[in-house]
Coordinates of C-alpha atoms in Angstrom, one line a residue:
M1 CA 85.7 213.5 44.4
D2 CA 83.0 216.1 43.7
P3 CA 79.8 215.1 45.4
A4 CA 77.9 216.0 42.3
E5 CA 79.8 213.4 40.2
P6 CA 78.4 209.9 40.2
S7 CA 80.5 207.0 41.5
V8 CA 81.7 204.3 39.2
D9 CA 78.8 202.0 39.8
E10 CA 76.2 204.8 39.4
R11 CA 77.3 206.0 35.9
G12 CA 74.5 205.8 33.4
I13 CA 72.6 207.9 30.9
L14 CA 70.7 209.8 33.6
A15 CA 73.3 209.6 36.4
G16 CA 73.9 212.9 38.1
V17 CA 71.7 216.0 38.4
A18 CA 73.8 218.0 35.9
R19 CA 73.4 215.3 33.2
L20 CA 69.6 215.0 33.9
E21 CA 69.2 218.8 33.4
A22 CA 71.2 218.5 30.1
W23 CA 68.8 215.9 28.8
L24 CA 65.9 218.0 30.0
H25 CA 67.2 220.9 27.8
V26 CA 67.6 218.6 24.8
A27 CA 64.1 217.1 25.2
F28 CA 62.5 220.6 25.6
L29 CA 64.3 221.9 22.5
A30 CA 63.6 218.8 20.4
L31 CA 59.9 218.5 21.3
T32 CA 59.3 222.2 20.7
T33 CA 61.1 222.1 17.3
A34 CA 59.3 218.9 16.3
S35 CA 55.9 220.3 17.3
A36 CA 56.5 223.4 15.2
A37 CA 57.6 221.4 12.2
R38 CA 54.6 219.1 12.5
Y39 CA 52.2 222.1 12.6
V40 CA 53.9 223.6 9.5
D41 CA 53.7 220.3 7.7
G42 CA 50.0 219.9 8.5
H43 CA 48.8 223.4 8.1
G44 CA 51.2 225.1 5.7
L45 CA 52.4 228.7 5.9
G46 CA 49.1 230.4 6.7
E47 CA 48.3 233.4 8.8
R48 CA 47.9 231.3 11.9
T49 CA 51.2 229.6 11.3
A50 CA 53.0 232.8 11.9
W51 CA 51.4 233.1 15.4
V52 CA 52.3 229.5 16.2
L53 CA 55.9 229.9 15.1
G54 CA 56.2 233.1 17.0
G55 CA 54.7 231.4 20.1
A56 CA 57.2 228.6 19.7
G57 CA 60.1 231.1 19.4
L58 CA 58.9 232.9 22.5
L59 CA 58.6 229.7 24.4
L60 CA 62.3 228.9 23.5
V61 CA 63.4 232.4 24.5
V62 CA 61.7 232.2 27.9
Y63 CA 63.2 228.7 28.4
A64 CA 66.6 230.1 27.5
A65 CA 66.5 232.1 30.8
Y66 CA 66.6 228.7 32.5
P67 CA 67.9 229.2 36.1
T68 CA 71.2 227.4 36.4
G69 CA 73.7 226.7 39.2
R70 CA 73.1 225.7 42.8
P71 CA 70.8 227.1 43.9
W72 CA 69.1 227.9 40.6
G73 CA 69.9 231.6 39.9
G74 CA 71.1 232.2 36.3
I75 CA 69.6 235.0 34.2
V76 CA 66.3 234.8 36.2
R77 CA 67.0 235.1 39.9
H78 CA 63.7 233.7 41.0
G79 CA 62.5 230.4 39.6
V80 CA 58.8 230.8 40.4
P81 CA 58.1 233.9 38.1
W82 CA 60.2 232.3 35.3
C83 CA 58.2 229.0 35.6
A84 CA 54.9 230.9 35.6
A85 CA 55.9 232.8 32.5
L86 CA 57.0 229.5 30.8
V87 CA 53.8 227.6 31.6
A88 CA 51.6 230.6 30.6
T89 CA 53.4 230.8 27.2
W90 CA 52.9 227.0 26.7
F91 CA 49.2 227.2 27.6
A92 CA 48.6 229.9 25.0
L93 CA 50.6 228.0 22.4
V94 CA 48.9 224.6 23.0
V95 CA 45.5 226.2 22.5
L96 CA 46.7 227.4 19.1
A97 CA 48.4 224.1 18.2
P98 CA 47.6 220.9 20.2
S99 CA 50.8 219.4 18.7
F100 CA 52.7 221.3 21.4
S101 CA 51.1 219.0 24.0
W102 CA 54.2 216.8 24.0
V103 CA 56.2 219.7 25.4
A104 CA 54.2 219.2 28.6
V105 CA 56.5 216.2 29.5
P106 CA 59.7 218.1 30.1
L107 CA 57.7 221.1 31.3
A108 CA 56.2 219.0 34.1
F109 CA 59.7 218.1 35.3
V110 CA 60.7 221.8 35.2
A111 CA 57.6 222.7 37.4
L112 CA 58.5 219.9 39.8
R113 CA 62.0 221.1 40.1
V114 CA 61.3 224.8 40.5
L115 CA 58.0 225.0 42.4
P116 CA 57.0 223.7 45.8
F117 CA 55.5 220.3 45.5
A118 CA 51.9 221.3 46.1
A119 CA 52.1 224.1 43.5
A120 CA 53.9 221.9 41.0
G121 CA 51.2 219.2 41.4
A122 CA 48.5 221.8 40.7
V123 CA 50.4 223.0 37.6
V124 CA 50.9 219.5 36.3
T125 CA 47.2 218.7 36.8
G126 CA 46.2 221.9 34.9
M127 CA 48.6 221.0 32.1
T128 CA 47.2 217.4 31.9
A129 CA 43.7 218.7 31.7
T130 CA 44.7 221.2 29.0
V131 CA 46.3 218.4 26.9
V132 CA 43.2 216.2 27.2
L133 CA 40.7 219.0 26.3
T134 CA 42.7 220.3 23.3
W135 CA 43.2 216.8 21.8
T136 CA 39.6 215.9 22.5
R137 CA 38.4 219.1 20.8
M138 CA 40.7 218.5 17.8
L139 CA 39.5 214.8 17.4
G140 CA 35.9 215.8 17.9
E141 CA 35.3 212.7 20.1
L142 CA 36.2 211.3 23.5
D143 CA 39.1 208.9 23.1
P144 CA 40.0 206.9 26.3
T145 CA 43.7 206.8 25.3
V146 CA 43.7 210.6 24.9
V147 CA 42.4 210.8 28.5
L148 CA 44.3 208.0 30.2
G149 CA 47.7 208.5 28.4
P150 CA 48.4 212.0 29.7
V151 CA 46.9 211.2 33.1
C152 CA 49.1 208.2 33.6
V153 CA 52.3 209.9 32.3
A154 CA 51.7 212.9 34.6
G155 CA 50.9 210.7 37.6
L156 CA 54.0 208.6 37.1
A157 CA 56.1 211.7 36.6
V158 CA 54.8 213.3 39.8
L159 CA 55.1 210.1 41.9
S160 CA 58.6 209.3 40.6
Y161 CA 59.9 212.8 41.3
R162 CA 58.3 212.8 44.7
A163 CA 60.0 209.5 45.6
L164 CA 63.4 210.7 44.3
D165 CA 63.0 214.0 46.2
R166 CA 62.2 212.2 49.4
D167 CA 65.2 209.8 48.9
A168 CA 67.5 212.8 48.3
T169 CA 66.1 214.4 51.5
V170 CA 66.8 211.3 53.5
R171 CA 70.4 211.1 52.1
R172 CA 71.0 214.7 53.0
R173 CA 69.9 214.1 56.5
L174 CA 72.1 211.0 56.7
V175 CA 75.0 213.0 55.5
D176 CA 74.3 215.7 58.1
D177 CA 74.1 213.1 60.8
V178 CA 77.4 211.5 59.7
Q179 CA 79.1 214.9 59.7
Q180 CA 77.7 215.7 63.1
A181 CA 78.8 212.3 64.4
E182 CA 82.3 212.9 62.9
G183 CA 82.4 216.3 64.6
E184 CA 81.4 214.8 68.0
L185 CA 84.0 212.0 67.5
A186 CA 86.7 214.5 66.7
R187 CA 85.8 216.5 69.8
A188 CA 85.8 213.4 71.9
Q189 CA 89.2 212.3 70.5
H190 CA 90.6 215.8 71.1
A191 CA 89.4 215.6 74.8
A192 CA 90.8 212.1 75.2
G193 CA 94.1 213.2 73.7
A194 CA 94.2 216.2 76.0
L195 CA 93.6 214.0 79.0
A196 CA 96.2 211.5 77.9
E197 CA 98.7 214.3 77.3
R198 CA 98.0 215.8 80.8
A199 CA 98.5 212.4 82.3
R200 CA 101.8 211.9 80.4
L201 CA 103.1 215.3 81.4
S202 CA 102.1 214.7 85.0
R203 CA 104.1 211.4 85.0
E204 CA 107.1 213.1 83.4
I205 CA 107.1 216.0 85.9
H206 CA 106.7 213.6 88.8
D207 CA 109.6 211.4 87.7
S208 CA 111.9 214.3 86.7
L209 CA 111.2 217.6 88.3
A210 CA 109.6 216.3 91.5
Q211 CA 112.4 213.8 92.1
G212 CA 115.0 216.6 91.5
L213 CA 113.3 218.9 93.9
S214 CA 113.2 216.1 96.5
S215 CA 116.9 215.6 96.1
I216 CA 117.6 219.3 96.4
N217 CA 115.5 219.4 99.6
L218 CA 117.4 216.4 101.2
L219 CA 120.8 217.9 100.2
L220 CA 120.0 221.3 101.7
Q221 CA 118.7 219.7 104.9
A222 CA 122.0 217.7 105.1
A223 CA 124.0 220.9 104.5
G224 CA 122.1 222.7 107.2
Q225 CA 122.8 220.0 109.8
E226 CA 126.5 219.9 108.9
W227 CA 127.1 223.6 108.2
T228 CA 129.0 224.1 111.5
S229 CA 130.4 220.7 112.3
R230 CA 131.4 219.7 108.7
P231 CA 131.6 222.8 106.6
D232 CA 133.4 221.0 103.7
A233 CA 130.7 218.3 103.5
A234 CA 128.0 221.0 103.8
R235 CA 129.5 222.9 100.8
Q236 CA 129.6 219.7 98.9
H237 CA 125.9 219.2 99.5
V238 CA 125.1 222.7 98.4
G239 CA 127.1 222.3 95.3
Q240 CA 125.4 219.0 94.5
A241 CA 122.0 220.8 95.1
A242 CA 123.0 223.5 92.7
L243 CA 123.9 220.9 90.1
T244 CA 120.7 219.1 90.6
A245 CA 118.8 222.4 90.2
R246 CA 120.5 223.1 86.9
D247 CA 119.7 219.6 85.7
G248 CA 116.1 220.0 86.8
L249 CA 115.8 223.3 84.8
D250 CA 117.2 221.6 81.7
E251 CA 114.8 218.7 82.3
V252 CA 111.7 221.0 82.6
R253 CA 112.7 222.7 79.3
R254 CA 113.1 219.4 77.5
V255 CA 109.8 218.0 78.9
V256 CA 108.0 221.1 77.6
R257 CA 109.6 220.5 74.2
D258 CA 108.9 216.8 74.5
L259 CA 112.6 216.0 74.0
A260 CA 115.0 213.5 75.6
P261 CA 115.9 214.3 79.2
A262 CA 119.1 216.1 80.1
E263 CA 120.7 212.9 81.4
L264 CA 120.8 211.6 77.8
P265 CA 123.6 213.8 76.3
V266 CA 124.0 211.9 73.1
P267 CA 120.7 210.4 72.0
G268 CA 120.9 207.4 69.7
T269 CA 124.4 206.1 70.9
A270 CA 124.9 202.8 72.6
D271 CA 126.2 204.2 75.8
D272 CA 123.9 207.1 76.6
L273 CA 121.3 205.2 78.6
P274 CA 123.8 203.2 80.8
E275 CA 125.6 206.4 81.6
A276 CA 122.4 208.2 82.5
L277 CA 121.3 205.2 84.7
Q278 CA 124.7 205.2 86.4
R279 CA 124.2 208.9 87.4
A280 CA 120.6 208.1 88.6
C281 CA 122.0 205.3 90.8
Q282 CA 124.7 207.6 92.2
Q283 CA 122.1 210.3 92.9
A284 CA 119.8 207.8 94.7
A285 CA 122.6 206.5 96.8
L286 CA 123.8 209.9 97.7
H287 CA 120.5 210.8 99.4
S288 CA 120.2 207.6 101.4
A289 CA 122.0 204.8 103.1
T290 CA 121.1 202.5 100.3
R291 CA 123.8 201.1 98.1
V292 CA 122.7 201.2 94.5
D293 CA 124.5 199.2 91.8
L294 CA 124.0 199.1 88.0
R295 CA 124.5 196.0 85.8
V296 CA 124.3 196.0 82.1
H297 CA 123.8 192.7 80.2
G298 CA 123.8 191.9 76.5
E299 CA 125.2 193.9 73.5
Q300 CA 124.5 197.5 74.0
L301 CA 122.2 198.9 71.2
A302 CA 121.3 202.4 70.2
L303 CA 117.7 202.7 71.5
P304 CA 115.1 205.2 70.2
A305 CA 115.3 208.4 72.3
D306 CA 111.7 208.0 73.5
I307 CA 112.2 204.5 74.8
A308 CA 115.5 205.4 76.4
T309 CA 113.7 208.3 78.1
A310 CA 110.9 206.0 79.3
L311 CA 113.4 203.5 80.8
L312 CA 115.4 206.2 82.5
R313 CA 112.3 207.7 84.1
T314 CA 111.1 204.3 85.1
A315 CA 114.4 203.7 86.9
R316 CA 114.3 207.1 88.6
G317 CA 110.7 206.5 89.8
A318 CA 111.5 203.0 91.1
L319 CA 114.6 204.2 92.9
A320 CA 112.7 207.1 94.5
N321 CA 110.3 204.5 95.9
V322 CA 113.2 202.4 97.2
V323 CA 114.8 205.4 98.9
E324 CA 111.6 206.8 100.4
H325 CA 109.7 203.6 101.3
S326 CA 111.7 200.4 101.4
G327 CA 114.5 201.1 103.9
A328 CA 116.7 198.8 101.8
S329 CA 120.4 198.4 102.4
T330 CA 121.1 197.5 98.8
A331 CA 119.4 197.9 95.4
T332 CA 120.4 196.7 92.0
V333 CA 119.4 198.1 88.7
S334 CA 119.8 195.8 85.7
L335 CA 119.6 196.8 82.1
T336 CA 119.3 193.9 79.6
Y337 CA 119.5 194.2 75.8
Q338 CA 117.7 191.5 73.9
P339 CA 116.9 191.0 70.3
G340 CA 113.9 193.3 69.7
S341 CA 113.4 194.4 73.3
V342 CA 115.1 195.9 76.3
S343 CA 114.4 195.1 79.9
L344 CA 115.0 197.1 83.1
D345 CA 114.9 195.4 86.5
V346 CA 115.1 197.2 89.9
R347 CA 115.5 194.9 92.9
D348 CA 116.0 195.8 96.6
D349 CA 116.2 194.0 99.9
G350 CA 113.9 196.3 101.8
A351 CA 110.7 196.0 103.7
G352 CA 108.5 195.0 100.7
F353 CA 104.8 195.4 100.5
D354 CA 101.7 193.6 99.2
P355 CA 101.1 194.8 95.6
R356 CA 97.4 193.8 95.8
R357 CA 96.9 196.4 98.6
A358 CA 99.1 199.1 97.2
V359 CA 97.0 202.4 97.0
R360 CA 98.1 205.7 95.7
R361 CA 98.1 208.2 98.4
P362 CA 96.8 211.7 97.6
G363 CA 99.6 214.2 97.0
R364 CA 102.3 211.5 96.7
G365 CA 102.6 211.4 92.9
H366 CA 101.8 208.5 90.5
G367 CA 104.1 205.8 91.9
L368 CA 103.7 202.3 90.3
T369 CA 100.5 203.4 88.5
G370 CA 102.5 206.1 86.6
I371 CA 105.4 203.7 85.8
R372 CA 103.0 201.1 84.5
S373 CA 101.2 203.6 82.3
R374 CA 104.4 204.8 80.8
V375 CA 105.7 201.3 80.1
E376 CA 102.4 200.1 78.6
G377 CA 102.2 203.3 76.5
Y378 CA 105.2 202.0 74.5
G379 CA 103.7 198.5 74.1
G380 CA 105.7 197.1 77.0
R381 CA 104.9 195.1 80.2
L382 CA 105.5 195.8 83.8
V383 CA 105.7 193.1 86.5
V384 CA 106.0 193.9 90.2
E385 CA 106.8 191.1 92.7
S386 CA 107.0 191.9 96.4
S387 CA 105.8 190.7 99.8
P388 CA 106.2 192.1 103.3
G389 CA 109.8 191.5 104.6
E390 CA 111.0 190.0 101.3
G391 CA 112.0 193.1 99.3
T392 CA 110.7 194.2 95.9
A393 CA 111.5 193.4 92.3
L394 CA 110.2 195.6 89.5
A395 CA 110.7 194.4 85.9
A396 CA 109.9 196.4 82.8
C397 CA 110.2 195.2 79.2
I398 CA 109.7 197.4 76.2
P399 CA 109.9 196.1 72.6
F400 CA 111.6 198.1 69.8
A401 CA 112.6 197.7 66.2
T402 CA 116.3 197.2 65.8
G403 CA 117.9 200.1 64.0
A404 CA 114.9 202.4 64.6

């Protein structure tokens, strides 16, 4: 909606600046015409009448150059000279014919609109004094109503306009403050979004590219140790390292594009996630002495690609912790489909730890903190149960809309 247009509850005969100016034009034209007609009716078509009618016509011609637009700048580019010419013409005309004193009412609002407040107040005061003097001279006696009427009207006009002007100034300042606050909020939201995106990318790179590079490093170390004694096994390790490197390259490209990981070849099908989890389990078992099994429960559903990606990377991060820290002989990954949600459990029989004292070590990635942030980012919940010597169980549950 145009700011100049009044709202529904503000519509009225004087609502809006444009409508008020239209009524000002009508009032000025009507009072000038009525004053001229009154003079002709009272004095006839004498020699002085020609001067009065000519002055009335000149007054309308000067007023026709009314500055329009925002800011005022129609035919007359500067409102102050125009207002001075208009007031001077009125002064000369009202001396000839006191009937034109009524034109002072719209003329006062014109002066208040165009001139600075102090100058407008001086002009209105001069106009009021002129009206009082001309009418007193015409009546030949001092009439209190002739004095108090114009003074009260002028005073109320000035005070009312001053109050409206101050109110408009306050509103403009409030609008400026709101716009500034909106700008600051937008910048804060942009900064927060950038930080959140950096954290997300850091987690994704840690649980995809970093794990792949770690696997490549282990495979190449194993190949180096068996290069002479077991050349066939060494070549197998090198081939697996090359395959892992290619997968890592595809993963980096997809992370940059914010797409599903390379392990999800057919996003949206019911069997893409279990297949990807199976490969993750095989890769984890290949790099350690830990036996890793996958179990799938419930009716397999087509998950949204982003949720499937989150579960896959959660499993990879959890298995990386099992291989690197637990010393477990066996680990089990369970994927459970439930109505409206999907759960992923990773259990091992390793050394365990105290979750209350788990601290992220510098340079070691995000660990459980990154996994928790990812799961909770999709409205899910992560539970970690462990104690020293008792192994570890990690359970992640993410809700989703069936058929999404």
